[in-house]
Coordinates of N, CA and C in Angstrom, one line a residue:
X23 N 121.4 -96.9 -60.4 CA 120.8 -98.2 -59.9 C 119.4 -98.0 -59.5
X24 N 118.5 -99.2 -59.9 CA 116.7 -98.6 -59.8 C 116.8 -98.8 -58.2
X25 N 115.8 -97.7 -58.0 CA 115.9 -97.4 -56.2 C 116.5 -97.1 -55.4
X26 N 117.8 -96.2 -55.8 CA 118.9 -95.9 -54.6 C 119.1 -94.7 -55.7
X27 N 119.0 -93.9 -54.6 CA 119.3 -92.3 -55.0 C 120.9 -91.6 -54.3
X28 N 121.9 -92.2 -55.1 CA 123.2 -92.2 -54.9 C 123.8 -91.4 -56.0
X29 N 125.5 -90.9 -55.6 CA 126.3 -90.3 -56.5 C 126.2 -91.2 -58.1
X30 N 126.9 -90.7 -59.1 CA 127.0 -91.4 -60.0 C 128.3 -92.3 -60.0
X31 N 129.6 -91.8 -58.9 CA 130.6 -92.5 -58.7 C 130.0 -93.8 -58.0
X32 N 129.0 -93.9 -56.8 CA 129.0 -94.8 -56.0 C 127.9 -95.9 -57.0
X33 N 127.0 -95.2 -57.8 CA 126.4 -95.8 -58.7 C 127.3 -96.9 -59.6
X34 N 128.4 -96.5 -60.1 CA 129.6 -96.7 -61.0 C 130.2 -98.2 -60.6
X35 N 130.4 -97.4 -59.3 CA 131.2 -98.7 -58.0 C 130.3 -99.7 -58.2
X36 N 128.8 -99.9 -58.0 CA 128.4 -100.5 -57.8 C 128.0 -101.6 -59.1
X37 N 127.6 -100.7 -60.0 CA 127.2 -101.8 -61.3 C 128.6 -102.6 -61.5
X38 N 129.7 -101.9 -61.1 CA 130.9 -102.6 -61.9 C 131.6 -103.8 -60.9
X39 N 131.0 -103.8 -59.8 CA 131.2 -104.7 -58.7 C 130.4 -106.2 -58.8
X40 N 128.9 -105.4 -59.4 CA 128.0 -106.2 -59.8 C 128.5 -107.5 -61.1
X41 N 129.7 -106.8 -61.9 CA 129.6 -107.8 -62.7 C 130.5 -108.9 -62.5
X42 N 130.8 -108.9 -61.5 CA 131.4 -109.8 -60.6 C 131.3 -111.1 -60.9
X43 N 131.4 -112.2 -60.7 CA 131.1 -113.6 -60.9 C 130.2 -113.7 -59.4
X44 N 129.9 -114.5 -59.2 CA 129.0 -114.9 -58.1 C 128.0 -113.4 -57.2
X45 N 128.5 -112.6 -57.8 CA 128.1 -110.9 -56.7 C 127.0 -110.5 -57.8
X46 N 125.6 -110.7 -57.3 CA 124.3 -110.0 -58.0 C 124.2 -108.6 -57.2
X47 N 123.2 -107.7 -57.9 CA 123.6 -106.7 -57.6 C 123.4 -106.3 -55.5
X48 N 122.2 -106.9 -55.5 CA 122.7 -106.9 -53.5 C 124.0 -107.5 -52.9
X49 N 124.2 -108.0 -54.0 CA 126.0 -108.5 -52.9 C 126.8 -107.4 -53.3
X50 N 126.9 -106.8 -54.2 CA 127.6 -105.5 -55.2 C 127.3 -104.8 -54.2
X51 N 125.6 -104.2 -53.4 CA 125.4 -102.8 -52.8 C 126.3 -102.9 -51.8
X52 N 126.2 -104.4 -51.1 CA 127.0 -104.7 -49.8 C 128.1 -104.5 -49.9
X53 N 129.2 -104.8 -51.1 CA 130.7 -105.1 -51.0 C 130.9 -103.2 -51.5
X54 N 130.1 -102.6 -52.4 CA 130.7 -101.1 -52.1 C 130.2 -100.2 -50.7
X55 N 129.2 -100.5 -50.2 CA 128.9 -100.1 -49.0 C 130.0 -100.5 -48.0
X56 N 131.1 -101.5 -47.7 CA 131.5 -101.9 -47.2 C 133.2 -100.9 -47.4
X57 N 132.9 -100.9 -48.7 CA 134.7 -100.3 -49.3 C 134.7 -99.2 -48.7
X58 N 133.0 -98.4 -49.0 CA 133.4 -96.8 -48.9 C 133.0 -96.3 -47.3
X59 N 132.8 -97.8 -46.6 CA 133.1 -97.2 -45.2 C 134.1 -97.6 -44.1
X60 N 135.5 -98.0 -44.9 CA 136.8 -97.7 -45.0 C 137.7 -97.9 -46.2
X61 N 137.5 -96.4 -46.4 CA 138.7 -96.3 -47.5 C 140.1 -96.2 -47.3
X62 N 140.6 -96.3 -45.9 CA 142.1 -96.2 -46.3 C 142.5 -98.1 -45.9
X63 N 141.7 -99.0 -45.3 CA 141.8 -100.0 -45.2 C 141.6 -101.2 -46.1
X64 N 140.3 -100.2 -46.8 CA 139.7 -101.2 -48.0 C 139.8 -100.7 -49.2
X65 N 139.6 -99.5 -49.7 CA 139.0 -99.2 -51.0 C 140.6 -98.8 -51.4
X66 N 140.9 -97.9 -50.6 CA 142.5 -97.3 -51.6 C 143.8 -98.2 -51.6
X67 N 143.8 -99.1 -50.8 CA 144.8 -100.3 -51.1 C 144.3 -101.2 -52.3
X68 N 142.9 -101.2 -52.3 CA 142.3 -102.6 -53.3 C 142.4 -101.5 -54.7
X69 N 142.3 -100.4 -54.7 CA 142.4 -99.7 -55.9 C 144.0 -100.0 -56.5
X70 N 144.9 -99.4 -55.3 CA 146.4 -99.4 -56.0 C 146.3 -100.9 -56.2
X71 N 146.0 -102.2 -55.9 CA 146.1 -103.4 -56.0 C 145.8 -103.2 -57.5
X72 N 144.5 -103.0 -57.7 CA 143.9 -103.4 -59.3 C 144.6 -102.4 -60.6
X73 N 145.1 -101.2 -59.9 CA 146.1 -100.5 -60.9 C 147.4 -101.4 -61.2
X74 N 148.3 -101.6 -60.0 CA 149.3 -102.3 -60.5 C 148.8 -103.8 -61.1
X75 N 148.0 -104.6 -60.8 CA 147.7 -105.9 -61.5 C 147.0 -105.7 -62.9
X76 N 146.7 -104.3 -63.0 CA 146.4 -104.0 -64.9 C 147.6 -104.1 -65.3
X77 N 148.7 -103.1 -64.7 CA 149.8 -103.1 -64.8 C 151.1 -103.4 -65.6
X78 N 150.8 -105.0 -64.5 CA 151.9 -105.7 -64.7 C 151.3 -107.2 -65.1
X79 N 150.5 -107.5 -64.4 CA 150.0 -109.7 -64.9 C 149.3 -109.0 -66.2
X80 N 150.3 -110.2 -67.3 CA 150.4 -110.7 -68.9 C 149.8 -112.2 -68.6
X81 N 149.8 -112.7 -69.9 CA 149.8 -114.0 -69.7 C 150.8 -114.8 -70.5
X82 N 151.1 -116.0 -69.3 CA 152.4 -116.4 -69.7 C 152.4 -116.8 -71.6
X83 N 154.1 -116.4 -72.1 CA 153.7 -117.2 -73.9 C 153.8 -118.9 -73.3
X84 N 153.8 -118.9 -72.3 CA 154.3 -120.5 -73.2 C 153.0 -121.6 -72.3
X85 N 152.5 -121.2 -71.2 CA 151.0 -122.0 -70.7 C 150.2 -121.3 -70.9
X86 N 150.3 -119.8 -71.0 CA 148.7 -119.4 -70.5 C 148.3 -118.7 -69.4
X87 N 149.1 -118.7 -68.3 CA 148.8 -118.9 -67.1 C 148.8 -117.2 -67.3
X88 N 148.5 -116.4 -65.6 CA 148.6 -115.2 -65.4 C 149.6 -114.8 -64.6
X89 N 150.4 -113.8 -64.8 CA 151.5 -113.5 -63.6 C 152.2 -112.4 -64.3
X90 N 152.8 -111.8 -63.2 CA 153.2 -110.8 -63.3 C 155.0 -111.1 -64.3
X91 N 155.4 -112.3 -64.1 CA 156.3 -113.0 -65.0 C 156.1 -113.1 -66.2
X92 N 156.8 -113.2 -67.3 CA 156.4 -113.6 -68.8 C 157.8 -114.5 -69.6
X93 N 158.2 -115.9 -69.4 CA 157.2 -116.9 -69.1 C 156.6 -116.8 -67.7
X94 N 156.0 -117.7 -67.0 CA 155.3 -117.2 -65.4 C 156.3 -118.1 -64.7
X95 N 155.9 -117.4 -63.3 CA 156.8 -118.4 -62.1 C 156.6 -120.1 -62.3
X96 N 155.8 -120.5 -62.7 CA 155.6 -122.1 -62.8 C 156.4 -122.9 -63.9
X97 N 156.2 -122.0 -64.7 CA 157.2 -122.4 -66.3 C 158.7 -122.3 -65.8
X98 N 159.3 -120.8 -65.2 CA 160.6 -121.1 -65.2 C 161.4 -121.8 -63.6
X99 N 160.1 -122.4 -63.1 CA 160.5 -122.8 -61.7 C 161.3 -124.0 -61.7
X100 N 162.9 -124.1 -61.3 CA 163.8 -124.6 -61.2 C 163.3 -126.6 -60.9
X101 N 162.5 -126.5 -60.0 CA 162.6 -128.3 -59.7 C 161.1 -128.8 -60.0
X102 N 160.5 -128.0 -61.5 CA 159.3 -128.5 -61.6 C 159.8 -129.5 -63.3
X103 N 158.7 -130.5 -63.0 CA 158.9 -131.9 -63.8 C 158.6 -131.5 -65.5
X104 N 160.0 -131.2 -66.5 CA 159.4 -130.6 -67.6 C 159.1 -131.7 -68.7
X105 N 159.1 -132.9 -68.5 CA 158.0 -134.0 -69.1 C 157.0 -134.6 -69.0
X106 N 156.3 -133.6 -68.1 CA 154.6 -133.4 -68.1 C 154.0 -132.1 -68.5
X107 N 153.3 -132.2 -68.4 CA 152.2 -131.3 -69.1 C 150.6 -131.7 -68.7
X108 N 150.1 -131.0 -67.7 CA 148.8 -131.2 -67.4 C 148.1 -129.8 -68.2
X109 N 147.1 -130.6 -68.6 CA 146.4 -129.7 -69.4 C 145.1 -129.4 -68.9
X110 N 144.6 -127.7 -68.6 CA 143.2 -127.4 -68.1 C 142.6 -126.4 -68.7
X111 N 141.5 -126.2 -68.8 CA 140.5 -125.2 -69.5 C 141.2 -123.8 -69.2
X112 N 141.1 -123.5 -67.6 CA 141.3 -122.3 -67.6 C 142.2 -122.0 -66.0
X113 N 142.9 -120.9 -66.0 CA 143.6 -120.9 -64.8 C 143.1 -121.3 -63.9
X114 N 141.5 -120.9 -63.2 CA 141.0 -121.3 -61.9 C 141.4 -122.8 -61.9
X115 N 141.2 -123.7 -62.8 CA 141.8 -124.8 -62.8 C 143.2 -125.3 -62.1
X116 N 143.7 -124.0 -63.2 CA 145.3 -124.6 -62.6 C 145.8 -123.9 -61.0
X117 N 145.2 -122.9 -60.8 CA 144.8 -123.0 -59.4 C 144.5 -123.8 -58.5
X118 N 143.5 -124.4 -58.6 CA 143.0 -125.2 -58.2 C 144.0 -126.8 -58.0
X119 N 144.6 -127.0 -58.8 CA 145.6 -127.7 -58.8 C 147.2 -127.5 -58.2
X120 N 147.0 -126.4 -58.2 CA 148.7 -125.6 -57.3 C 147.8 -125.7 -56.1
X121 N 146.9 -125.7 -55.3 CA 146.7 -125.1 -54.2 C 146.6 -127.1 -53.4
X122 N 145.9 -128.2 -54.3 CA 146.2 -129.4 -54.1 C 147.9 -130.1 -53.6
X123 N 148.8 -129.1 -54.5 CA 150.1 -129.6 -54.7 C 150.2 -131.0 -54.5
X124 N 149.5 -131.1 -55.5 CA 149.1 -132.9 -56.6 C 150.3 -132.9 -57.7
X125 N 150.7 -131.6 -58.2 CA 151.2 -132.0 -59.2 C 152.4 -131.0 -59.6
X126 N 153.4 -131.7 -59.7 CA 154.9 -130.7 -59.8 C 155.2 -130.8 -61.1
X127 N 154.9 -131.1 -62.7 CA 154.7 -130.7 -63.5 C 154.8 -129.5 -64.2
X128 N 154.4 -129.2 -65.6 CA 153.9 -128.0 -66.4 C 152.8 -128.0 -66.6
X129 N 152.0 -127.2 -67.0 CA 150.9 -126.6 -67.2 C 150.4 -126.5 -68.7
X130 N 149.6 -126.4 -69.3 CA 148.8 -126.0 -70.7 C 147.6 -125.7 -70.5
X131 N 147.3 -124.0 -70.4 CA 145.8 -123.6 -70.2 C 144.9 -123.2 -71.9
X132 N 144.2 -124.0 -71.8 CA 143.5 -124.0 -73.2 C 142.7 -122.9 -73.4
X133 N 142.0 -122.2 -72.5 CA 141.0 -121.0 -72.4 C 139.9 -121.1 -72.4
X134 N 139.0 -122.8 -72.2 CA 138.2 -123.2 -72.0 C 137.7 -124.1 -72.9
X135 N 136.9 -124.7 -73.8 CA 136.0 -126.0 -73.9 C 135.6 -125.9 -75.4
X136 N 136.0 -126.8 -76.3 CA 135.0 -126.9 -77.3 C 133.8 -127.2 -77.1
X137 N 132.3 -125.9 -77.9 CA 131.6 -126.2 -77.7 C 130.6 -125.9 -79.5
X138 N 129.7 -126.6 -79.7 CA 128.9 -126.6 -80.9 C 128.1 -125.2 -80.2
X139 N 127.8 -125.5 -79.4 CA 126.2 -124.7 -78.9 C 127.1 -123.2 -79.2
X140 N 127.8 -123.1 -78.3 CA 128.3 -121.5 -78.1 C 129.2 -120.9 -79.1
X141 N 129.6 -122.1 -80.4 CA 130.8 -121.7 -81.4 C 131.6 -121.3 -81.0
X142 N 132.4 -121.9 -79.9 CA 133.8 -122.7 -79.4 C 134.6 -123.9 -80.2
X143 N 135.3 -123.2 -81.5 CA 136.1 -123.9 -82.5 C 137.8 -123.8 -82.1
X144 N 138.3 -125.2 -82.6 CA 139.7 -125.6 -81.8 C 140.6 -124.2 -81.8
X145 N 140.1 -123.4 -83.3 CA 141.2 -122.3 -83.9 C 140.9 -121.2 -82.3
X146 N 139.7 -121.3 -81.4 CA 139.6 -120.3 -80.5 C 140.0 -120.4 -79.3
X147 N 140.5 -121.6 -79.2 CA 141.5 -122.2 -77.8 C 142.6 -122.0 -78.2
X148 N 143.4 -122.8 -76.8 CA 145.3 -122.7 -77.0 C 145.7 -123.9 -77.2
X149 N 144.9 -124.7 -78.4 CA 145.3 -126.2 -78.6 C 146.5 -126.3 -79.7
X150 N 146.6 -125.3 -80.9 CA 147.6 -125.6 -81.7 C 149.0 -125.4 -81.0
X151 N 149.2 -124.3 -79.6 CA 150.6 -124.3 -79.2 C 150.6 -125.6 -78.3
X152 N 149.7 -126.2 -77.8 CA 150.2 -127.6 -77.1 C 150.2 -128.6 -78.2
X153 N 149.8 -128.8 -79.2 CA 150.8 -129.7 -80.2 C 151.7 -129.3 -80.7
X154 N 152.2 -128.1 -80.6 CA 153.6 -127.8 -80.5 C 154.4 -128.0 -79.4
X155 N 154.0 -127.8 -78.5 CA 154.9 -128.1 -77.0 C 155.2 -129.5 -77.2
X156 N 154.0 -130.5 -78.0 CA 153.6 -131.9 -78.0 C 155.2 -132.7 -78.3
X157 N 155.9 -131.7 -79.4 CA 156.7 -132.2 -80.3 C 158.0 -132.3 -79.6
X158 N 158.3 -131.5 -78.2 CA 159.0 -131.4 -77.5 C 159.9 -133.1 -77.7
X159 N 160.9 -133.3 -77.7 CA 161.3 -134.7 -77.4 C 161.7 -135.2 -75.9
X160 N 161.7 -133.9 -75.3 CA 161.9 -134.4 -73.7 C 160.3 -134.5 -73.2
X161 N 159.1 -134.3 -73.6 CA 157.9 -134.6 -73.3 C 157.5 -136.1 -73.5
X162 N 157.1 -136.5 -72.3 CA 156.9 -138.0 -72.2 C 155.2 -137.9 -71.8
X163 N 154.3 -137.0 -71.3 CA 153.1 -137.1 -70.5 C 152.1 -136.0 -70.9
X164 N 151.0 -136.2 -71.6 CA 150.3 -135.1 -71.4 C 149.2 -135.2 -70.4
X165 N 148.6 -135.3 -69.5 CA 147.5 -135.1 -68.6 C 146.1 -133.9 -69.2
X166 N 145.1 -135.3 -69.4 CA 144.2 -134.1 -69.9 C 143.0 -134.0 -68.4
X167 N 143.1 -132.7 -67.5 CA 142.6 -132.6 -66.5 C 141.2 -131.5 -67.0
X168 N 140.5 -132.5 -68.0 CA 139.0 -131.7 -68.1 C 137.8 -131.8 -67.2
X169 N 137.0 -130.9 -66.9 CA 136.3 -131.0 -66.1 C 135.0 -132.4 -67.4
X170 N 134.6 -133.0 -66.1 CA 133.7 -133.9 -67.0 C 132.4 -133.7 -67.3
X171 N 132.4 -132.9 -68.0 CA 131.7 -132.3 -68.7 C 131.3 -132.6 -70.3
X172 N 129.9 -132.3 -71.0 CA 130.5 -132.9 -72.2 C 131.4 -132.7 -73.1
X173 N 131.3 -130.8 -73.0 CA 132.0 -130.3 -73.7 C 133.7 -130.7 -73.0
X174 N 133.7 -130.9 -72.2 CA 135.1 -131.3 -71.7 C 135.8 -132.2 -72.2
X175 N 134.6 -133.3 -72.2 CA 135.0 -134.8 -72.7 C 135.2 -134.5 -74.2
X176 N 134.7 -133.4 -74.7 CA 134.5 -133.4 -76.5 C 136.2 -133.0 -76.6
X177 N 136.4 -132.0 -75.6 CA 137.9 -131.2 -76.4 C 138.6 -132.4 -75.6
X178 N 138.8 -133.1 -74.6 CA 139.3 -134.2 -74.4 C 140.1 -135.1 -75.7
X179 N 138.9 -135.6 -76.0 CA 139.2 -136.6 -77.3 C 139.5 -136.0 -78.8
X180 N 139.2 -134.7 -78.5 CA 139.7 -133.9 -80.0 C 141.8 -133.9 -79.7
X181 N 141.8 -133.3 -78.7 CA 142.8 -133.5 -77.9 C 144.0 -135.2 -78.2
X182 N 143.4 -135.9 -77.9 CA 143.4 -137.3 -78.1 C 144.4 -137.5 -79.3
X183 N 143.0 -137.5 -79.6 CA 143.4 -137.4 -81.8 C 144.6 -136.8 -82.2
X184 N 144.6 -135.6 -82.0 CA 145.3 -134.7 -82.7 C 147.2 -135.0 -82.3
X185 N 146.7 -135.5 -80.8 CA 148.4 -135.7 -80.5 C 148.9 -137.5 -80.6
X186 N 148.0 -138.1 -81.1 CA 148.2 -139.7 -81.2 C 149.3 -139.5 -82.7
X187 N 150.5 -140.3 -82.6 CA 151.2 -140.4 -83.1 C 152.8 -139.7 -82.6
X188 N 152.3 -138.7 -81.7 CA 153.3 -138.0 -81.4 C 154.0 -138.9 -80.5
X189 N 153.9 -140.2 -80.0 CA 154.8 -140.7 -79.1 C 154.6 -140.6 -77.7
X190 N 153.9 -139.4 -77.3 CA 153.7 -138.9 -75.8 C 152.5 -139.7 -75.1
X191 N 152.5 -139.7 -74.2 CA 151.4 -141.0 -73.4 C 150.5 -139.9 -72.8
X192 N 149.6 -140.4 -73.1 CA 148.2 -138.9 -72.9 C 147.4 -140.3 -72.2
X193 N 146.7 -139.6 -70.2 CA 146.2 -140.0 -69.6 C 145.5 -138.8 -69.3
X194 N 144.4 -139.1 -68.3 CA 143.1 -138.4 -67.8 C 142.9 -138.4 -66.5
X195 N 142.5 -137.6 -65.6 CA 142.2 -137.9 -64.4 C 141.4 -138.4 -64.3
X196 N 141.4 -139.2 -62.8 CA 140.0 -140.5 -62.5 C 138.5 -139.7 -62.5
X197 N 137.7 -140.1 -62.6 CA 136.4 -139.9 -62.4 C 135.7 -140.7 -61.4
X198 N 134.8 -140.2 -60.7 CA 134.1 -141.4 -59.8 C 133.8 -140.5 -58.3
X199 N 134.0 -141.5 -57.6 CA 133.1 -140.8 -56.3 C 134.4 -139.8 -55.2
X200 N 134.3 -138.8 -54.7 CA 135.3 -138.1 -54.2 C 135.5 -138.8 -53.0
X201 N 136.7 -138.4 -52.2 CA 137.2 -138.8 -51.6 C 136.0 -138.0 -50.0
X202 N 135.3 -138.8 -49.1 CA 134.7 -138.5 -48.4 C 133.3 -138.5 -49.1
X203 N 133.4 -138.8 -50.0 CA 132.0 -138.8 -50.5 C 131.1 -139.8 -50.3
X204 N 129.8 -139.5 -50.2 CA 128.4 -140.4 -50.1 C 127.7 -141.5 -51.3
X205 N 127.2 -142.6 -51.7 CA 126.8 -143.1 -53.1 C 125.7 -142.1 -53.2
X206 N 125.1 -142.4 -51.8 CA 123.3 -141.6 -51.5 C 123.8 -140.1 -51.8
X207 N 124.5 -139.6 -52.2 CA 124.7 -138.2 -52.2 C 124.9 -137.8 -53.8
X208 N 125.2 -139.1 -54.6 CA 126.1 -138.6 -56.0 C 124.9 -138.8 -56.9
X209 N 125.4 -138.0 -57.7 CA 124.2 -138.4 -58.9 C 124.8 -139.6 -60.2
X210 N 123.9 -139.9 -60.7 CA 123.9 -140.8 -61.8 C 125.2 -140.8 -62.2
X211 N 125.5 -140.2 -62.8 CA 127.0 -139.9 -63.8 C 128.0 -139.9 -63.3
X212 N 127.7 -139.7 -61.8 CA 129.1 -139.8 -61.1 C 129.2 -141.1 -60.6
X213 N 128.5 -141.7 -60.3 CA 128.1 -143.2 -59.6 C 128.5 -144.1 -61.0
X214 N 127.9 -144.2 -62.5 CA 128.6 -144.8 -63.8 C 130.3 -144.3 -63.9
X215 N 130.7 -143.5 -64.0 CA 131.5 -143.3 -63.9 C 132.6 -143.8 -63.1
X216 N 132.4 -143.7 -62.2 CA 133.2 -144.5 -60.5 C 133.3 -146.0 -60.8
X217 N 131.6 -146.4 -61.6 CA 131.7 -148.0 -61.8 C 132.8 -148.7 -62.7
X218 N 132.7 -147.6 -63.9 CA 133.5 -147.7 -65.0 C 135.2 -147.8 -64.7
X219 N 135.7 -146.9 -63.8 CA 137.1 -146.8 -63.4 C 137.3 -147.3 -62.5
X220 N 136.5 -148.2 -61.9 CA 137.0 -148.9 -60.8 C 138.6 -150.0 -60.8
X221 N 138.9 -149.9 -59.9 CA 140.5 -150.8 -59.9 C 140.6 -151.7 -58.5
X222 N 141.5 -152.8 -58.5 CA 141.9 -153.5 -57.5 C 141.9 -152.6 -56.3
X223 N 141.4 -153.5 -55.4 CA 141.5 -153.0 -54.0 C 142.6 -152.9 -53.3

């Protein structure tokens, strides 16, 4: 690392901490500085953690999802609703949605977003096994929970298309202003949007 005259192990620790999502490399110096001054509290438990979770979490065949299960605990969980299907880009999503407990449903994780710019084509998502799930005859609901985005809205409506005729009633989540939210706080898109979906009081 430029400027720090360190082992090549703690060097190691650190670039590979660094590639972190949100952790640049001063958050990286801080979180291995931190490990290696307790290792039987921090570092050697978080190690056996990341050995057994190489391990063992697959991803489920039949959403997508991650877990140590294969199908995962959500797929074969006894009192969850198997004629929906909410559909999201990527687990943090469906996370994000288990942690709401909005929705007792099934899941379909696509692996993220058609996009032109980046050459994200349908064949590189998980859209052909959810028109297969589509064909299910106990499926009555697909939920398309895209972030609104363009690319979101793009695989949205590809989405659309592809399952129109199957019979299944394909809805979206609302758009518009959050719950506790400000007008003076929202931007443009969110404020058209809120206007657009607006409903009876």
């Amino acid at each position: 690392m430029s400027g720090l005259n360190v082992s090549p192990e703690i060097e190691r620790l650190i670039a590979l901490l660094a590639k972190l999502p949100g952790l640049g490399p001063r958050s990286a110096r801080r979180a291995a500085l931190d490990l290696l001054k307790k290792p039987d509290a921090l570092m050697r438990p978080l190690s056996r953690a990341l050995g057994e979770a190489a391990e063992r979490i697959s991803t489920c065949r039949i959403c997508g999802n991650v877990d140590s299960r294969n199908p995962c605990h959500i797929c074969t969980a006894p009192g969850r609703d198997k004629s929906i299907i909410c559909v999201v880009q990527d687990v943090a999503d469906l996370w994000a949605m288990e942690r709401a407990s909005a929705f007792k449903g099934q899941y379909h994780i696509l692996g993220g977003t058609l996009s032109a710019l980046d050459g994200i084509r349908p064949e590189d998502l998980n859209i052909a096994a959810l028109i297969e799930r589509a064909s299910d005859p106990d499926l009555k609901e697909v939920i398309l929970a895209m972030n609104a985005t363009v690319d979101g809205q793009t695989t949205a409506h590809y989405i659309t298309d592809h399952l129109s005729g199957t019979g299944v009633s394909i809805s979206r989540l609302a758009h518009g202003v959050p719950v506790g939210g400000e007008l003076d706080y929202l931007d443009d898109g969110t404020i058209s949007a809120a206007m657009k979906s607006r409903r009876p009081f």
